[in-house]
Amino acid sequence: MRFLLTNDDGVDSPGLMALAQAISELGDVAVVAPEKEWSGGGHSITIHKPLRIREREAPGERIRVWQCSGSPADCVVIGVFDLLPEPPILVISGINLGPNLGEDLTYSGTVSAAMEAYICDLPAFSISIASFHGPRWEVAAEVAQRLAKLLIGFPKRLLLNVNVPNCSLSELRGVALTRLGRRRYRERLTKGNDPFGRPYYWIAGEPEVEENGEGSDSQALEHGFVSITPFFLDLTDYTMLARLDPLRKELAQILLPS
Ligand code: MN
């Protein structure tokens, strides 16, 4: 049995290597990861230029590592359709440096790689550690290993987003099944002038939790729980679909010549 691993922090991320080592205790591991960082790269795929891969030295016997010039989603495609001799039993993306909560899922290359696996009909989860400073990789790697063990043989339409509090294993309060909360960024745009006097913009801001109510991913993390959110790619707003229903007739006629 074989696992496919990727991330968006790049092939040299210690989080990815900690994950590879932990998962290799369960089976063979193929790592296909971007050669550079893709954090914030979302579900990008490369369609206008060729991609290159290069095999790297592996940190363990049951591990093979390839770096790829493309995005995390590209890595999944290349792993699944070429590098692996058979479909992986599970695709894991991470361990990401920093949490991926609420709206982050739309920006995250880590989560998007898991989405790509889901599109390829493979069970997948993304995993992130909830701190940018002093990440306890070994704790998130242990969580990933235990979760992977549990998920072996699970139905293939499975897509989970996992966040692990940055504490020791014994300090974890448990595991919570959660829904996505809301998280936005404030002061997200900085404008300045470069040395040539031309304006530049820099997008970066502090995340602000807008909604961390009962059952949300943010709340679980705040309370010291590993957060597991099952999700899918149906972005339909069913409430709005129902609210717009009375306009169905008018909408149908909106483009017809009167
Ligand atoms: Mn990242």
Coordinates of C-alpha atoms and ligand atoms in Angstrom, one line a residue:
M1 CA 0.0 0.0 0.0
R2 CA 1.2 3.4 -0.9
F3 CA 0.5 7.0 0.2
L4 CA 1.0 10.1 -1.8
L5 CA 2.2 13.2 0.1
T6 CA 2.5 16.8 -1.0
N7 CA 2.4 20.3 0.5
D8 CA 2.5 24.0 -0.4
D9 CA 5.5 25.1 1.7
G10 CA 7.9 23.3 -0.7
V11 CA 9.7 20.1 -0.9
D12 CA 12.3 21.2 1.7
S13 CA 9.7 21.9 4.4
P14 CA 10.5 20.1 7.7
G15 CA 6.7 19.6 8.1
L16 CA 6.5 17.6 4.9
M17 CA 9.5 15.4 6.0
A18 CA 8.1 14.8 9.5
L19 CA 4.9 13.7 7.8
A20 CA 6.7 11.4 5.4
Q21 CA 8.6 9.8 8.1
A22 CA 5.5 9.2 10.3
I23 CA 3.4 7.8 7.4
S24 CA 6.2 5.6 6.2
E25 CA 5.7 3.5 9.3
L26 CA 2.3 2.5 7.7
G27 CA 3.5 1.8 4.2
D28 CA 5.4 3.1 1.2
V29 CA 5.4 6.8 0.7
A30 CA 5.7 8.8 -2.5
V31 CA 6.3 12.5 -1.9
V32 CA 5.7 14.8 -4.9
A33 CA 6.1 18.4 -3.8
P34 CA 6.7 21.9 -5.3
E35 CA 10.3 23.0 -5.6
K36 CA 9.3 26.4 -4.2
E37 CA 6.8 27.7 -1.8
W38 CA 3.2 28.0 -3.0
S39 CA 1.4 29.2 0.2
G40 CA -1.6 31.3 -0.9
G41 CA -1.4 29.8 -4.4
G42 CA -4.8 28.2 -4.1
H43 CA -6.0 25.6 -6.6
S44 CA -3.7 26.7 -9.3
I45 CA -2.8 24.3 -12.2
T46 CA -0.2 24.9 -14.8
I47 CA -1.5 24.7 -18.3
H48 CA 0.6 27.1 -20.4
K49 CA 4.1 25.6 -19.9
P50 CA 5.7 22.2 -19.4
L51 CA 6.5 20.9 -15.9
R52 CA 9.7 19.3 -14.7
I53 CA 10.3 16.8 -11.9
R54 CA 13.5 15.7 -10.2
E55 CA 14.0 12.9 -7.8
R56 CA 15.6 13.9 -4.5
E57 CA 17.4 12.0 -1.8
A58 CA 14.8 10.4 0.5
P59 CA 14.9 10.6 4.3
G60 CA 13.9 7.0 4.8
E61 CA 13.9 3.5 3.2
R62 CA 10.2 3.4 2.3
I63 CA 10.1 7.0 1.0
R64 CA 10.7 8.4 -2.4
V65 CA 10.8 12.1 -3.0
W66 CA 10.3 14.1 -6.2
Q67 CA 10.3 17.9 -6.5
C68 CA 8.2 19.4 -9.2
S69 CA 8.3 22.8 -10.9
G70 CA 4.5 23.2 -10.6
S71 CA 1.9 23.9 -8.0
P72 CA 0.6 21.5 -5.3
A73 CA -2.3 20.5 -7.5
D74 CA 0.1 19.8 -10.4
C75 CA 2.1 17.6 -8.0
V76 CA -1.0 15.5 -7.2
V77 CA -1.8 15.1 -10.9
I78 CA 1.8 14.0 -11.8
G79 CA 2.0 11.7 -8.8
V80 CA -1.3 10.0 -9.6
F81 CA -1.1 9.8 -13.3
D82 CA 2.6 9.0 -13.8
L83 CA 4.9 8.5 -10.9
L84 CA 2.9 6.0 -8.9
P85 CA 2.5 2.5 -10.3
E86 CA -1.1 2.3 -8.9
P87 CA -3.5 4.8 -7.3
P88 CA -2.5 5.7 -3.7
I89 CA -4.7 4.6 -0.9
L90 CA -4.7 8.0 0.6
V91 CA -3.3 11.5 -0.3
I92 CA -2.1 13.7 2.5
S93 CA -1.1 17.3 2.1
G94 CA 1.0 19.1 4.7
I95 CA 2.0 19.5 7.4
N96 CA 1.4 23.2 6.6
L97 CA 3.1 25.9 8.6
G98 CA 0.2 27.8 10.1
P99 CA -3.5 27.0 10.3
N100 CA -6.0 26.7 7.4
L101 CA -9.4 27.8 8.7
G102 CA -12.6 29.1 7.3
E103 CA -12.0 31.2 4.1
D104 CA -8.3 30.1 4.2
L105 CA -9.4 27.0 2.3
T106 CA -9.9 29.0 -0.9
Y107 CA -6.3 30.5 -0.7
S108 CA -4.5 27.4 0.6
G109 CA -2.3 25.4 -1.8
T110 CA -2.1 22.7 1.0
V111 CA -5.9 22.3 1.0
S112 CA -6.2 22.6 -2.7
A113 CA -3.8 19.7 -3.2
A114 CA -6.3 17.6 -1.2
M115 CA -9.1 19.0 -3.3
E116 CA -7.3 17.9 -6.4
A117 CA -7.0 14.4 -5.0
Y118 CA -10.7 14.4 -4.3
I119 CA -11.3 15.4 -8.0
C120 CA -9.2 12.4 -8.9
D121 CA -11.5 10.2 -6.9
L122 CA -9.0 9.6 -4.1
P123 CA -9.5 9.9 -0.4
A124 CA -7.5 12.8 1.0
F125 CA -6.8 15.1 3.9
S126 CA -4.9 18.3 4.4
I127 CA -3.2 18.9 7.7
S128 CA -1.9 22.1 9.3
I129 CA -0.2 23.1 12.5
A130 CA -1.9 26.1 14.1
S131 CA 1.2 28.2 14.7
F132 CA 3.9 30.0 12.6
H133 CA 6.4 29.9 15.4
G134 CA 8.0 26.9 17.0
P135 CA 5.8 24.3 15.2
R136 CA 5.6 21.0 17.0
W137 CA 5.9 19.0 13.8
E138 CA 6.2 15.7 15.6
V139 CA 2.8 16.2 17.3
A140 CA 1.0 16.9 14.0
A141 CA 2.9 14.0 12.3
E142 CA 1.7 11.6 15.0
V143 CA -1.9 12.9 14.6
A144 CA -1.6 12.4 10.8
Q145 CA -0.3 8.9 11.3
R146 CA -3.1 7.9 13.6
L147 CA -5.7 9.4 11.4
A148 CA -4.3 7.8 8.2
K149 CA -4.4 4.4 10.0
L150 CA -8.1 4.9 10.8
L151 CA -8.9 6.0 7.2
I152 CA -7.3 3.2 5.4
G153 CA -10.1 1.5 3.4
F154 CA -12.5 4.4 3.9
P155 CA -14.9 5.3 1.0
K156 CA -12.9 7.1 -1.6
R157 CA -15.2 10.2 -1.6
L158 CA -13.5 11.6 1.5
L159 CA -12.0 15.1 1.9
L160 CA -10.9 16.4 5.3
N161 CA -9.2 19.5 6.5
V162 CA -7.3 19.0 9.7
N163 CA -5.8 21.6 12.0
V164 CA -3.6 20.6 15.0
P165 CA -3.0 22.9 18.0
N166 CA 0.6 23.7 18.6
C167 CA 1.2 21.9 21.9
S168 CA 2.5 18.5 23.1
L169 CA 0.6 15.3 22.4
S170 CA -0.5 15.0 26.1
E171 CA -1.8 18.6 26.1
L172 CA -4.2 17.9 23.2
R173 CA -7.7 17.9 24.6
G174 CA -9.1 15.6 22.0
V175 CA -10.5 15.5 18.4
A176 CA -13.5 17.6 17.3
L177 CA -15.5 17.1 14.1
T178 CA -16.1 20.7 13.0
R179 CA -17.6 23.0 10.4
L180 CA -15.8 25.9 8.7
G181 CA -16.0 29.1 10.7
R182 CA -15.3 32.5 9.1
R183 CA -11.9 34.1 9.0
R184 CA -10.8 37.2 7.1
Y185 CA -7.7 39.4 7.0
R186 CA -7.6 43.0 8.2
E187 CA -5.1 45.6 7.0
R188 CA -4.4 43.3 4.1
L189 CA -3.0 45.8 1.7
T190 CA 0.2 47.8 2.2
K191 CA 1.2 50.4 -0.4
G192 CA 4.6 51.9 -0.7
N193 CA 7.1 53.3 -3.2
D194 CA 10.0 51.3 -4.5
P195 CA 13.6 52.8 -4.8
F196 CA 12.6 54.0 -8.3
G197 CA 9.6 55.9 -7.0
R198 CA 7.1 53.5 -8.5
P199 CA 4.2 52.4 -6.2
Y200 CA 4.1 48.8 -5.1
Y201 CA 1.4 46.8 -3.2
W202 CA 2.0 44.1 -0.7
I203 CA -0.9 41.8 0.3
A204 CA -0.5 40.5 3.8
G205 CA -2.6 41.0 6.9
E206 CA -3.5 39.7 10.3
P207 CA -6.2 37.1 10.2
E208 CA -9.3 38.0 12.1
V209 CA -11.7 35.3 13.2
E210 CA -15.2 36.6 12.4
E211 CA -17.2 33.6 13.5
N212 CA -15.9 31.0 15.9
G213 CA -19.2 29.8 17.3
E214 CA -20.2 26.4 18.5
G215 CA -18.9 23.6 16.3
S216 CA -16.5 25.8 14.3
D217 CA -12.9 24.9 13.3
S218 CA -11.5 28.0 15.1
Q219 CA -13.3 27.2 18.3
A220 CA -12.0 23.7 18.4
L221 CA -8.5 24.9 18.0
E222 CA -8.9 27.6 20.6
H223 CA -10.0 25.0 23.1
G224 CA -7.0 22.7 22.3
F225 CA -8.8 20.2 20.1
V226 CA -7.6 18.8 16.8
S227 CA -10.1 20.1 14.3
I228 CA -11.4 17.8 11.5
T229 CA -13.7 19.4 9.0
P230 CA -15.2 17.1 6.3
F231 CA -15.9 19.2 3.2
F232 CA -16.6 19.0 -0.5
L233 CA -16.4 21.1 -3.6
D234 CA -20.1 21.9 -4.1
L235 CA -20.1 25.7 -3.5
T236 CA -23.8 26.1 -4.3
D237 CA -25.6 28.4 -1.9
Y238 CA -28.8 26.3 -1.5
T239 CA -30.5 28.8 0.8
M240 CA -30.1 31.5 -1.9
L241 CA -31.1 29.0 -4.6
A242 CA -34.4 28.6 -2.7
R243 CA -34.8 32.4 -2.1
L244 CA -34.3 33.1 -5.8
D245 CA -36.8 30.5 -6.8
P246 CA -39.7 33.0 -6.9
L247 CA -37.7 34.9 -9.6
R248 CA -37.4 31.8 -11.7
K249 CA -39.9 33.0 -14.3
E250 CA -38.5 36.5 -14.6
L251 CA -34.9 35.2 -14.8
A252 CA -35.9 32.8 -17.5
Q253 CA -37.3 35.7 -19.6
I254 CA -34.6 38.2 -18.8
L255 CA -32.7 37.8 -22.1
L256 CA -35.7 37.1 -24.3
P257 CA -36.7 39.8 -26.7
S258 CA -39.8 41.6 -25.5
Ligands
MN1 MN 1.8 26.9 3.4

